[in-house]
Each structure stands twice: as structure tokens, then as C-alpha cells.
Tab-separated table of C-alpha atoms in Angstrom:
chain	number	residue	atom	x	y	z
D	165	UNK	CA	77.253	71.546	92.731
D	166	UNK	CA	79.553	68.808	94.064
D	167	UNK	CA	78.623	66.590	91.122
D	168	UNK	CA	79.345	69.438	88.713
D	169	UNK	CA	82.743	69.995	90.329
D	170	UNK	CA	83.603	66.353	89.728
D	171	UNK	CA	82.226	66.014	86.206
D	172	UNK	CA	82.746	69.594	85.026
D	173	UNK	CA	80.316	72.248	83.815
D	174	UNK	CA	79.529	73.350	80.284
D	175	UNK	CA	82.413	75.354	78.879
D	176	UNK	CA	84.178	75.160	82.255
D	177	UNK	CA	82.202	78.192	83.465
D	178	UNK	CA	79.429	78.603	86.032
D	179	UNK	CA	76.421	80.460	84.621
D	180	UNK	CA	74.133	80.173	87.643
D	181	UNK	CA	75.678	80.716	91.049
D	182	UNK	CA	73.848	83.492	92.887
D	183	UNK	CA	71.008	81.111	93.775
D	184	UNK	CA	73.556	79.143	95.848
D	185	UNK	CA	74.808	82.299	97.575
D	186	UNK	CA	71.411	83.646	98.631
D	187	UNK	CA	69.879	80.356	99.755
D	188	UNK	CA	68.626	80.721	103.360
D	189	UNK	CA	70.644	77.635	104.341
D	190	UNK	CA	73.836	79.224	102.989
D	191	UNK	CA	73.186	82.526	104.742
D	192	UNK	CA	72.454	80.760	108.042
D	193	UNK	CA	75.693	78.752	107.761
D	194	UNK	CA	77.568	81.951	106.924
D	195	UNK	CA	76.058	83.685	109.947
D	196	UNK	CA	77.145	80.818	112.212
D	197	UNK	CA	80.732	81.281	111.007
D	198	UNK	CA	80.641	85.070	111.487
D	199	UNK	CA	79.179	84.699	114.978
D	200	UNK	CA	81.861	82.162	115.947
D	201	UNK	CA	84.586	84.563	114.805
D	202	UNK	CA	83.110	87.426	116.863
D	203	UNK	CA	84.838	90.544	115.511
D	204	UNK	CA	84.184	94.252	115.935
D	205	UNK	CA	81.405	96.382	114.506
D	206	UNK	CA	81.754	98.114	111.157
D	207	UNK	CA	80.828	101.652	110.099
D	208	UNK	CA	77.182	101.082	111.081
D	209	UNK	CA	78.272	100.193	114.658
D	210	UNK	CA	76.148	97.046	114.596
D	211	UNK	CA	77.792	94.367	116.752
D	212	UNK	CA	77.563	90.607	116.338
D	213	UNK	CA	75.418	90.486	119.503
D	214	UNK	CA	72.976	93.050	118.155
D	215	UNK	CA	72.690	91.249	114.813
D	216	UNK	CA	72.016	88.024	116.728
D	217	UNK	CA	69.058	89.553	118.604
D	218	UNK	CA	67.227	89.993	115.268
D	219	UNK	CA	68.978	87.205	113.375
D	220	UNK	CA	65.920	85.822	111.577
D	221	UNK	CA	64.776	89.215	110.346
D	222	UNK	CA	68.317	90.282	109.373
D	223	UNK	CA	68.998	87.129	107.353
D	224	UNK	CA	65.590	87.368	105.633
D	225	UNK	CA	66.380	90.952	104.662
D	226	UNK	CA	69.758	89.954	103.225
D	227	UNK	CA	68.135	87.123	101.270
D	228	UNK	CA	65.560	89.497	99.788
D	229	UNK	CA	68.123	92.188	98.969
D	230	UNK	CA	70.345	89.691	97.175
D	231	UNK	CA	67.384	88.141	95.351
D	232	UNK	CA	66.048	91.525	94.228
D	233	UNK	CA	69.530	92.921	93.456
D	234	UNK	CA	69.127	95.648	96.067
D	235	UNK	CA	72.072	94.637	98.235
D	236	UNK	CA	75.102	96.985	98.283
D	237	UNK	CA	78.118	96.644	100.594
D	238	UNK	CA	78.897	99.482	102.953
D	239	UNK	CA	82.275	101.103	103.500
D	240	UNK	CA	84.947	99.257	105.456
D	241	UNK	CA	85.965	100.840	108.765
D	242	UNK	CA	89.746	101.262	108.873
D	243	UNK	CA	91.653	100.820	112.111
D	244	UNK	CA	95.384	100.791	112.710
D	245	UNK	CA	97.028	98.040	114.742
D	246	UNK	CA	100.596	97.502	115.910
D	247	UNK	CA	102.894	95.650	113.529
D	248	UNK	CA	104.137	92.465	115.230
D	249	UNK	CA	107.775	92.827	116.236
D	250	UNK	CA	108.027	96.440	114.975
D	251	UNK	CA	107.700	98.904	117.827
D	252	UNK	CA	105.879	102.088	116.894
D	253	UNK	CA	104.846	100.865	113.418
D	254	UNK	CA	101.196	100.357	112.475
D	255	UNK	CA	99.420	98.458	109.743
D	256	UNK	CA	95.891	99.056	108.430
D	257	UNK	CA	93.038	96.656	109.076
D	258	UNK	CA	89.596	96.931	107.520
D	259	UNK	CA	86.455	95.945	109.419
D	260	UNK	CA	83.393	95.272	107.226
D	261	UNK	CA	79.921	95.479	108.724
D	262	UNK	CA	78.454	92.283	110.182
D	263	UNK	CA	75.896	92.050	107.346
D	264	UNK	CA	78.666	92.339	104.763
D	265	UNK	CA	80.707	89.658	106.545
D	266	UNK	CA	77.715	87.319	106.336
D	267	UNK	CA	77.246	87.878	102.597
D	268	UNK	CA	80.979	87.601	101.911
D	269	UNK	CA	81.118	84.297	103.794
D	270	UNK	CA	78.172	82.957	101.784
D	271	UNK	CA	79.887	84.125	98.592
D	272	UNK	CA	83.114	82.410	99.598
D	273	UNK	CA	81.212	79.167	100.298
D	274	UNK	CA	80.000	79.205	96.689
D	275	UNK	CA	83.240	80.332	95.021
D	276	UNK	CA	85.908	78.496	96.984
D	277	UNK	CA	85.223	74.936	95.749
D	278	UNK	CA	85.168	76.116	92.131
D	279	UNK	CA	88.626	77.695	92.279
D	280	UNK	CA	90.048	75.276	94.822
D	281	UNK	CA	89.652	72.426	92.337
D	282	UNK	CA	92.256	74.004	90.036
D	283	UNK	CA	94.717	75.557	92.489
D	284	UNK	CA	98.318	74.342	92.289
D	285	UNK	CA	99.462	71.819	94.917
D	286	UNK	CA	102.369	73.983	96.095
D	287	UNK	CA	100.015	76.757	97.298
D	288	UNK	CA	99.204	76.401	101.002
D	289	UNK	CA	97.756	79.674	102.291
D	290	UNK	CA	94.067	80.165	103.087
D	291	UNK	CA	93.119	76.812	101.629
D	292	UNK	CA	90.960	74.138	103.296
D	293	UNK	CA	92.977	71.285	104.776
D	294	UNK	CA	96.302	73.088	104.283
D	295	UNK	CA	98.389	75.354	106.452
D	296	UNK	CA	101.749	76.774	107.432
D	297	UNK	CA	103.126	73.499	108.747
D	298	UNK	CA	102.459	71.762	105.429
D	299	UNK	CA	104.371	74.495	103.602
D	300	UNK	CA	107.237	74.315	106.102
D	301	UNK	CA	107.476	70.538	105.732
D	302	UNK	CA	107.682	70.915	101.963
D	303	UNK	CA	110.491	73.474	102.249
D	304	UNK	CA	112.430	71.110	104.525
D	305	UNK	CA	111.941	68.209	102.109
D	306	UNK	CA	113.300	70.246	99.218
D	307	UNK	CA	116.270	71.558	101.223
D	308	UNK	CA	117.172	68.042	102.334
D	309	UNK	CA	116.780	66.893	98.721
D	310	UNK	CA	119.522	69.255	97.575
D	311	UNK	CA	117.516	72.357	96.570
D	312	UNK	CA	119.659	74.659	98.710
D	313	UNK	CA	119.731	77.778	96.528
D	314	UNK	CA	116.593	79.717	97.377
D	315	UNK	CA	114.761	82.613	95.752
D	316	UNK	CA	113.457	84.496	98.773
D	317	UNK	CA	110.751	86.655	97.169
D	318	UNK	CA	108.742	89.528	98.609
D	319	UNK	CA	105.822	91.143	96.794
D	320	UNK	CA	105.591	94.811	97.692
D	321	UNK	CA	102.166	95.667	99.193
D	322	UNK	CA	100.590	92.726	97.365
D	323	UNK	CA	97.060	92.878	98.800
D	324	UNK	CA	96.890	96.631	98.114
D	325	UNK	CA	98.127	96.451	94.518
D	326	UNK	CA	96.221	93.587	92.866
D	327	UNK	CA	94.842	95.071	89.617
D	328	UNK	CA	91.053	94.900	89.660
D	329	UNK	CA	90.572	94.291	85.950
D	330	UNK	CA	93.217	91.572	85.800
D	331	UNK	CA	91.647	89.843	88.786
D	332	UNK	CA	88.150	90.023	87.296
D	333	UNK	CA	89.389	88.547	83.994
D	334	UNK	CA	90.695	85.526	85.892
D	335	UNK	CA	87.409	85.146	87.767
D	336	UNK	CA	85.405	85.443	84.541
D	337	UNK	CA	87.231	82.418	83.137
D	338	UNK	CA	85.162	80.302	85.541
D	339	UNK	CA	82.227	82.496	86.583
D	340	UNK	CA	79.647	83.851	84.119
D	341	UNK	CA	76.861	84.683	86.566
D	342	UNK	CA	76.525	88.452	86.121
D	343	UNK	CA	75.060	88.990	89.578
D	344	UNK	CA	78.005	87.296	91.261
D	345	UNK	CA	80.478	89.244	89.134
D	346	UNK	CA	78.712	92.510	89.982
D	347	UNK	CA	78.856	91.596	93.673
D	348	UNK	CA	82.593	90.932	93.476
D	349	UNK	CA	83.174	94.231	91.675
D	350	UNK	CA	81.185	96.005	94.382
D	351	UNK	CA	83.482	94.536	97.031
D	352	UNK	CA	86.603	95.554	95.107
D	353	UNK	CA	85.246	99.105	94.901
D	354	UNK	CA	84.047	99.076	98.507
D	355	UNK	CA	84.724	102.405	100.206
D	356	UNK	CA	87.187	102.733	103.077
D	357	UNK	CA	86.352	105.004	106.011
D	358	UNK	CA	89.235	106.250	108.144
D	359	UNK	CA	87.902	108.693	110.711
D	360	UNK	CA	85.928	111.300	108.766
D	361	UNK	CA	87.589	110.531	105.433
D	362	UNK	CA	86.157	108.012	102.930
D	363	UNK	CA	87.718	106.967	99.631
D	364	UNK	CA	87.437	104.233	96.992
D	365	UNK	CA	90.550	102.120	96.316
D	366	UNK	CA	91.783	101.908	92.734
D	367	UNK	CA	93.512	98.539	93.240
D	368	UNK	CA	93.852	95.728	95.759
D	369	UNK	CA	91.430	93.537	97.647
D	370	UNK	CA	89.513	95.075	100.562
D	371	UNK	CA	91.482	94.908	103.826
D	372	UNK	CA	89.868	92.533	106.297
D	373	UNK	CA	87.326	91.224	103.774
D	374	UNK	CA	86.476	87.545	104.082
D	375	UNK	CA	86.768	87.038	100.315
D	376	UNK	CA	90.192	88.731	100.077
D	377	UNK	CA	92.329	85.637	100.821
D	378	UNK	CA	90.518	83.645	98.133
D	379	UNK	CA	90.816	86.472	95.605
D	380	UNK	CA	94.524	86.847	96.383
D	381	UNK	CA	95.045	83.147	95.650
D	382	UNK	CA	93.086	83.451	92.397
D	383	UNK	CA	95.422	86.196	91.199
D	384	UNK	CA	98.663	84.337	92.029
D	385	UNK	CA	97.479	80.922	90.808
D	386	UNK	CA	98.738	81.571	87.222
D	387	UNK	CA	102.194	82.276	88.682
D	388	UNK	CA	102.048	78.937	90.520
D	389	UNK	CA	101.326	77.052	87.310
D	390	UNK	CA	103.769	79.149	85.268
D	391	UNK	CA	106.668	78.250	87.593
D	392	UNK	CA	105.655	74.583	87.770
D	393	UNK	CA	105.509	74.318	83.979
D	394	UNK	CA	109.097	75.587	83.832
D	395	UNK	CA	110.196	72.922	86.300
D	396	UNK	CA	110.758	75.141	89.348
D	397	UNK	CA	109.966	74.038	92.914
D	398	UNK	CA	107.946	76.835	94.440
D	399	UNK	CA	106.291	76.871	97.871
D	400	UNK	CA	103.731	79.637	98.394
D	401	UNK	CA	101.659	80.720	101.366
D	402	UNK	CA	99.461	83.653	100.252
D	403	UNK	CA	101.891	86.344	99.059
D	404	UNK	CA	104.878	84.796	100.868
D	405	UNK	CA	106.777	82.356	98.666
D	406	UNK	CA	110.180	80.803	98.003
D	407	UNK	CA	111.572	78.958	94.986
D	408	UNK	CA	114.057	76.206	95.850
D	409	UNK	CA	116.695	75.362	93.249
D	410	UNK	CA	119.706	73.050	92.871
D	411	UNK	CA	122.213	75.754	92.017
D	412	UNK	CA	122.784	79.496	91.895
D	413	UNK	CA	122.355	79.726	88.136
D	414	UNK	CA	118.992	77.964	88.296
D	415	UNK	CA	117.939	80.254	91.151
D	416	UNK	CA	118.874	83.348	89.110
D	417	UNK	CA	116.774	82.082	86.202
D	418	UNK	CA	113.873	81.403	88.549
D	419	UNK	CA	114.096	84.893	90.016
D	420	UNK	CA	114.044	86.385	86.525
D	421	UNK	CA	111.000	84.278	85.618
D	422	UNK	CA	109.194	85.587	88.717
D	423	UNK	CA	110.249	89.166	87.948
D	424	UNK	CA	108.997	89.012	84.348
D	425	UNK	CA	105.651	87.538	85.425
D	426	UNK	CA	105.050	90.037	88.239
D	427	UNK	CA	105.884	93.052	86.077
D	428	UNK	CA	103.570	91.796	83.315
D	429	UNK	CA	100.760	91.403	85.851
D	430	UNK	CA	100.975	94.738	87.631
D	431	UNK	CA	102.871	93.569	90.726
D	432	UNK	CA	106.247	94.612	92.129
D	433	UNK	CA	109.001	92.576	93.765
D	434	UNK	CA	110.475	94.401	96.740
D	435	UNK	CA	113.968	95.413	95.542
D	436	UNK	CA	115.588	95.125	98.980
D	437	UNK	CA	113.800	92.067	100.351
D	438	UNK	CA	113.936	89.834	97.249
D	439	UNK	CA	117.190	87.897	96.879
D	440	UNK	CA	118.897	84.589	96.102
D	441	UNK	CA	120.210	82.744	99.177
D	442	UNK	CA	122.571	79.784	99.573
D	443	UNK	CA	121.195	77.834	102.528
D	444	UNK	CA	124.480	75.966	103.055
D	445	UNK	CA	126.295	79.098	104.300
D	446	UNK	CA	125.656	81.715	106.969
D	447	UNK	CA	122.775	84.092	106.316
D	448	UNK	CA	119.813	81.879	105.475
D	449	UNK	CA	116.247	83.048	104.885
D	450	UNK	CA	112.991	83.516	106.784
D	451	UNK	CA	109.752	81.797	105.822
D	452	UNK	CA	106.480	81.660	107.760
D	453	UNK	CA	108.061	82.703	111.036
D	454	UNK	CA	111.034	80.327	110.882
D	455	UNK	CA	114.643	81.082	109.958
D	456	UNK	CA	116.310	78.440	107.745
D	457	UNK	CA	120.090	78.204	107.635
D	458	UNK	CA	122.700	75.469	107.041
D	459	UNK	CA	120.235	72.624	107.321
D	460	UNK	CA	118.695	73.908	110.558
D	461	UNK	CA	115.716	76.041	111.469
D	462	UNK	CA	114.744	78.167	114.424
D	463	UNK	CA	112.349	81.077	115.140
D	464	UNK	CA	113.013	84.160	113.034
D	465	UNK	CA	114.027	87.314	114.899
D	466	UNK	CA	110.644	88.880	114.148
D	467	UNK	CA	108.859	85.861	115.649
D	468	UNK	CA	110.929	86.036	118.819
D	469	UNK	CA	110.363	89.797	119.133
D	470	UNK	CA	106.632	89.257	118.829
D	471	UNK	CA	106.692	86.697	121.647
D	472	UNK	CA	108.827	88.935	123.881
D	473	UNK	CA	106.500	91.913	123.301
D	474	UNK	CA	103.520	89.740	124.254
D	475	UNK	CA	105.274	88.492	127.404
D	476	UNK	CA	106.294	92.043	128.389
D	477	UNK	CA	102.679	93.198	128.259
D	478	UNK	CA	101.729	90.423	130.680
D	479	UNK	CA	104.655	90.782	133.100
D	480	UNK	CA	104.895	94.475	133.945
D	481	UNK	CA	106.660	94.957	137.269
D	482	UNK	CA	103.742	96.979	138.642
D	483	UNK	CA	101.333	94.108	137.888
D	484	UNK	CA	98.751	93.866	140.656
D	485	UNK	CA	97.682	90.253	140.094
D	486	UNK	CA	98.976	87.290	142.046
D	487	UNK	CA	101.945	85.447	140.578
D	488	UNK	CA	99.748	82.364	140.113
D	489	UNK	CA	97.340	84.360	137.949
D	490	UNK	CA	100.175	85.932	135.951
D	491	UNK	CA	101.613	82.479	135.256
D	492	UNK	CA	98.207	81.133	134.228
D	493	UNK	CA	97.902	84.030	131.736
D	494	UNK	CA	101.401	83.394	130.398
D	495	UNK	CA	101.080	79.657	129.888
D	496	UNK	CA	98.677	79.662	126.887
D	497	UNK	CA	100.939	82.166	125.092
D	498	UNK	CA	104.098	80.137	125.770
D	499	UNK	CA	102.422	76.831	124.951
D	500	UNK	CA	100.938	78.079	121.666
D	501	UNK	CA	104.235	79.639	120.551
D	502	UNK	CA	106.131	76.468	121.392
D	503	UNK	CA	103.668	74.273	119.511
D	504	UNK	CA	104.442	76.184	116.315
D	505	UNK	CA	108.215	76.365	116.826
D	506	UNK	CA	108.834	73.045	118.587
D	507	UNK	CA	110.729	71.635	115.607
D	508	UNK	CA	113.485	74.219	116.010
D	509	UNK	CA	117.099	73.226	116.568
D	510	UNK	CA	118.125	72.203	120.074
D	511	UNK	CA	119.049	74.973	122.556
D	512	UNK	CA	116.553	77.355	120.903
D	513	UNK	CA	114.443	77.721	124.040
D	514	UNK	CA	116.942	77.933	126.907
D	515	UNK	CA	117.498	81.695	126.686
D	516	UNK	CA	113.759	82.398	126.271
D	517	UNK	CA	112.831	80.283	129.292
D	518	UNK	CA	115.460	82.120	131.344
D	519	UNK	CA	114.254	85.524	130.150
D	520	UNK	CA	110.631	84.736	131.071
D	521	UNK	CA	111.652	83.609	134.570
D	522	UNK	CA	113.710	86.813	134.846
D	523	UNK	CA	110.598	88.885	134.110
D	524	UNK	CA	108.742	87.086	136.889
D	525	UNK	CA	111.641	87.475	139.320
D	526	UNK	CA	111.629	91.227	138.601
D	527	UNK	CA	107.955	91.370	139.651
D	528	UNK	CA	108.740	89.551	142.899
D	529	UNK	CA	111.779	91.752	143.481
D	530	UNK	CA	109.672	94.916	143.155
D	531	UNK	CA	107.141	93.525	145.623
D	532	UNK	CA	110.011	93.294	148.124
D	533	UNK	CA	110.738	96.975	147.360
D	534	UNK	CA	113.726	96.176	145.178
D	535	UNK	CA	114.588	98.031	141.973
D	536	UNK	CA	115.678	96.998	138.490
D	537	UNK	CA	116.107	93.542	137.066
D	538	UNK	CA	116.478	90.329	139.012
D	539	UNK	CA	120.001	89.702	140.349
D	540	UNK	CA	122.061	86.824	141.701
D	541	UNK	CA	120.386	86.603	145.087
D	542	UNK	CA	116.991	86.638	143.412
D	543	UNK	CA	117.917	83.485	141.477
D	544	UNK	CA	118.648	81.762	144.804
D	545	UNK	CA	115.529	83.139	146.484
D	546	UNK	CA	113.295	82.074	143.558
D	547	UNK	CA	115.087	79.209	141.765
D	548	UNK	CA	113.832	77.594	138.558
D	549	UNK	CA	112.083	74.902	140.616
D	550	UNK	CA	109.982	77.617	142.280
D	551	UNK	CA	108.432	78.535	138.930
D	552	UNK	CA	108.063	74.894	137.929
D	553	UNK	CA	106.035	74.332	141.106
D	554	UNK	CA	103.814	77.257	140.087
D	555	UNK	CA	103.119	75.424	136.819
D	556	UNK	CA	105.038	77.778	134.499
D	557	UNK	CA	105.492	76.108	131.112
D	558	UNK	CA	109.136	75.384	130.311
D	559	UNK	CA	109.811	75.197	126.577
D	560	UNK	CA	113.086	73.360	127.219
D	561	UNK	CA	111.223	70.664	129.128
D	562	UNK	CA	108.443	70.570	126.530
D	563	UNK	CA	111.027	70.064	123.774
D	564	UNK	CA	112.691	67.288	125.763
D	565	UNK	CA	109.381	65.482	126.191
D	566	UNK	CA	108.452	65.991	122.542
D	567	UNK	CA	111.744	64.439	121.395
D	568	UNK	CA	111.274	61.260	123.415
D	569	UNK	CA	110.136	58.211	121.430
D	570	UNK	CA	106.505	57.281	121.958
D	571	UNK	CA	105.911	54.360	124.294
D	572	UNK	CA	104.237	51.303	122.876
């Protein structure tokens, strides 16, 4: 397969692919990935641990069902989770069964290299060896290079609105194996079970499905190439993308090009969230958690709200754990958040560090039978050095250390 990817296949299409999906070695590798990711049980209530107890038998059964064309995916179990940074709002998440996650992973192993070979270089989401930081670096390069007028685009409910037939036509340009195509169609028509109600989606890729990110990239890849052919600098991460231009007129043309393409392909630009922004003046734009404005960047408001909500859950005043344990639970959250946002402008982290210490002081104040937030005397009783001695991560200090030149 690797040789064929390098030298090409007859007619540019793969006629025999299912044999690579159902190979025992592929299914075992897929199972290893599913097991490592853990995850909840699907509609059949079979957990990863239970599947593991009969792993050999389960994988043999999947192999035989795929070989004999008896395999059929089960409905996806829908759950609702909190939207990050949006109190009271929920978003849907689909949980396939463990067996379906194994088959989908094996299918992705076979499909991904075929499509990956032709994906545009300015696409960064859900691709091997690429990630958010690569996309962010590219945006910074373009801004510094003078592309300061930005099309900040938002596709309305993208994953739920991808037209099935349009997606399958794109897949059929490279895949001719009927069994693989039938399997993909079965996943697109996979039922969704929410409580006692089950329905079949008319559009979109299945929520939570392992193949969904790849399929979403397949559908937007023609847009990537369309914009590049017209000379526009686009940076895309899944359905989140910006087009960076050298002037307002160019940005307006780019926005119109995106609008025409999306309408022709069954997608919708969000009328309120899609706009043209001048990065050299106040206002800016958000991309992948960061806010860009006037040559600087810092965490977007939504990103900061998400961190604060996470910290609040771990620092309730009635917390019964020792302060040392609370701090040890906080540190991985603070450290991980800082690692992503450490390239923010200076003074980004001072207020957050102070707010986190204030939450901890409020816990200590309550334990002394005080009420409300920490006050002046509390700052003297438990100074910043007190929390440093406990090992609490300081983002200000981490930024200072990160900015120091490396010693030779």
C-alpha cells in the first residue's frame, strides 16, 4: 500500500481496500488504540474492559462479519455535555459501541493515507504530524508578513450539515471498493439513540465517530484547493478557518469566494459570526483559543472562561481535602493551560494567578469560620510565598522562565 501511495494506483482509485481493513493485524492495532482511549460504553452497554476480557473472540467475530459482509454498525448513544465557557448550554456527543469504534479505527487506518497524500498544506486539523500550534504559527507568520485583513469565517453546524451524497462523490473519486463504500454509507446512516428515541440523520457525519474528522476534511479539501488556486492565504483547522489578506478589498473578494463555494456545496456561513477584520485596529479575531489583535495575541475570552470554570470546580469553599491535595489537583490544569497559551503577550497571566490564589485563600478563610471572599488581612496571613511553598504553579513565573535565553 505504501508503494502504491508513492507510485500511484491505476486510474488514481483504489479497487481493493476491504482486505486491508479486515486483516487481523489491522483489527488488533485498532483495538489497541480504542483500549488506550478508554471511552464509555455505547447502546449495547459493553465497556472497553468487558470487550478486553474476550478480546480474541470479539476480534475474530468482527473479522468474520466484515469478511462475510454481515457486519452492521449499531446506533450511536447520544449524551449531552456542557459547552466550554457557556454556562447552562449543552452540546451533543455521540458514543459508538466499542466494536464499532474498533472497525472505524481500522477503516481510518486504511483510508487516511490515501486522502492525506492529497490534502492541502494549509489544513492542520485531525491530520498526522500537524496540530493547533502549527496553524497558529502560520497565522502569525502571515500577520507579520502584512496580511492583516482577515476573513474570520464560521460554518454553521458544519459536522451536522455535510451532505451525504456530495461527500460520497468525493470519496468515490479515490475509492472504488464497493464494500468499503457500503461501510461508509452505513456509518453516515447510523442511527442515533437519545433516551428512548432513535432516528436516522439525513446529513452530517456521525457525532463522536472516529472516521468523522477524516470525512470532514475530505469534504472541505476542495475548498482548500479552490482558495489556494485563487491566490488566497487560508489557514484551516477542521471547520475553523481564516483567510488572511493584504487589504480590505482582497478580503471582501475572499469572503465572497468562500460564500459562493459553501452555498454551492450545501453549507452555510454563520451570518453573525462571519466577518472581515482589520487586525491593526481594536477588535481583532479569535482562532483556536487565542485572540489576535494589533500584532499581539492572548487567550480568547472563551478560553479563559473555560479555565476559570475548571478551577472553580476544584476550589469550592466547602472542599474537604487538604490544601496540599487541592493544589496538586490544580497544578496539571494550570500547567497544561499555560503550555498552550504561553506565547501570549506579557501581563496575560498576572490577574489569573491572583484569582487562583484568591480561590485558595477563600477556602482557608472558610476553615477559620470566615465568610465571603478573601480580604486584605487574608493576603497578609497567606501571602503569595505561602502558595509558592506549597508548590502552586505560577503562570507569571513560568512565563518568565520560558522567556529566558537557553544556557549553553
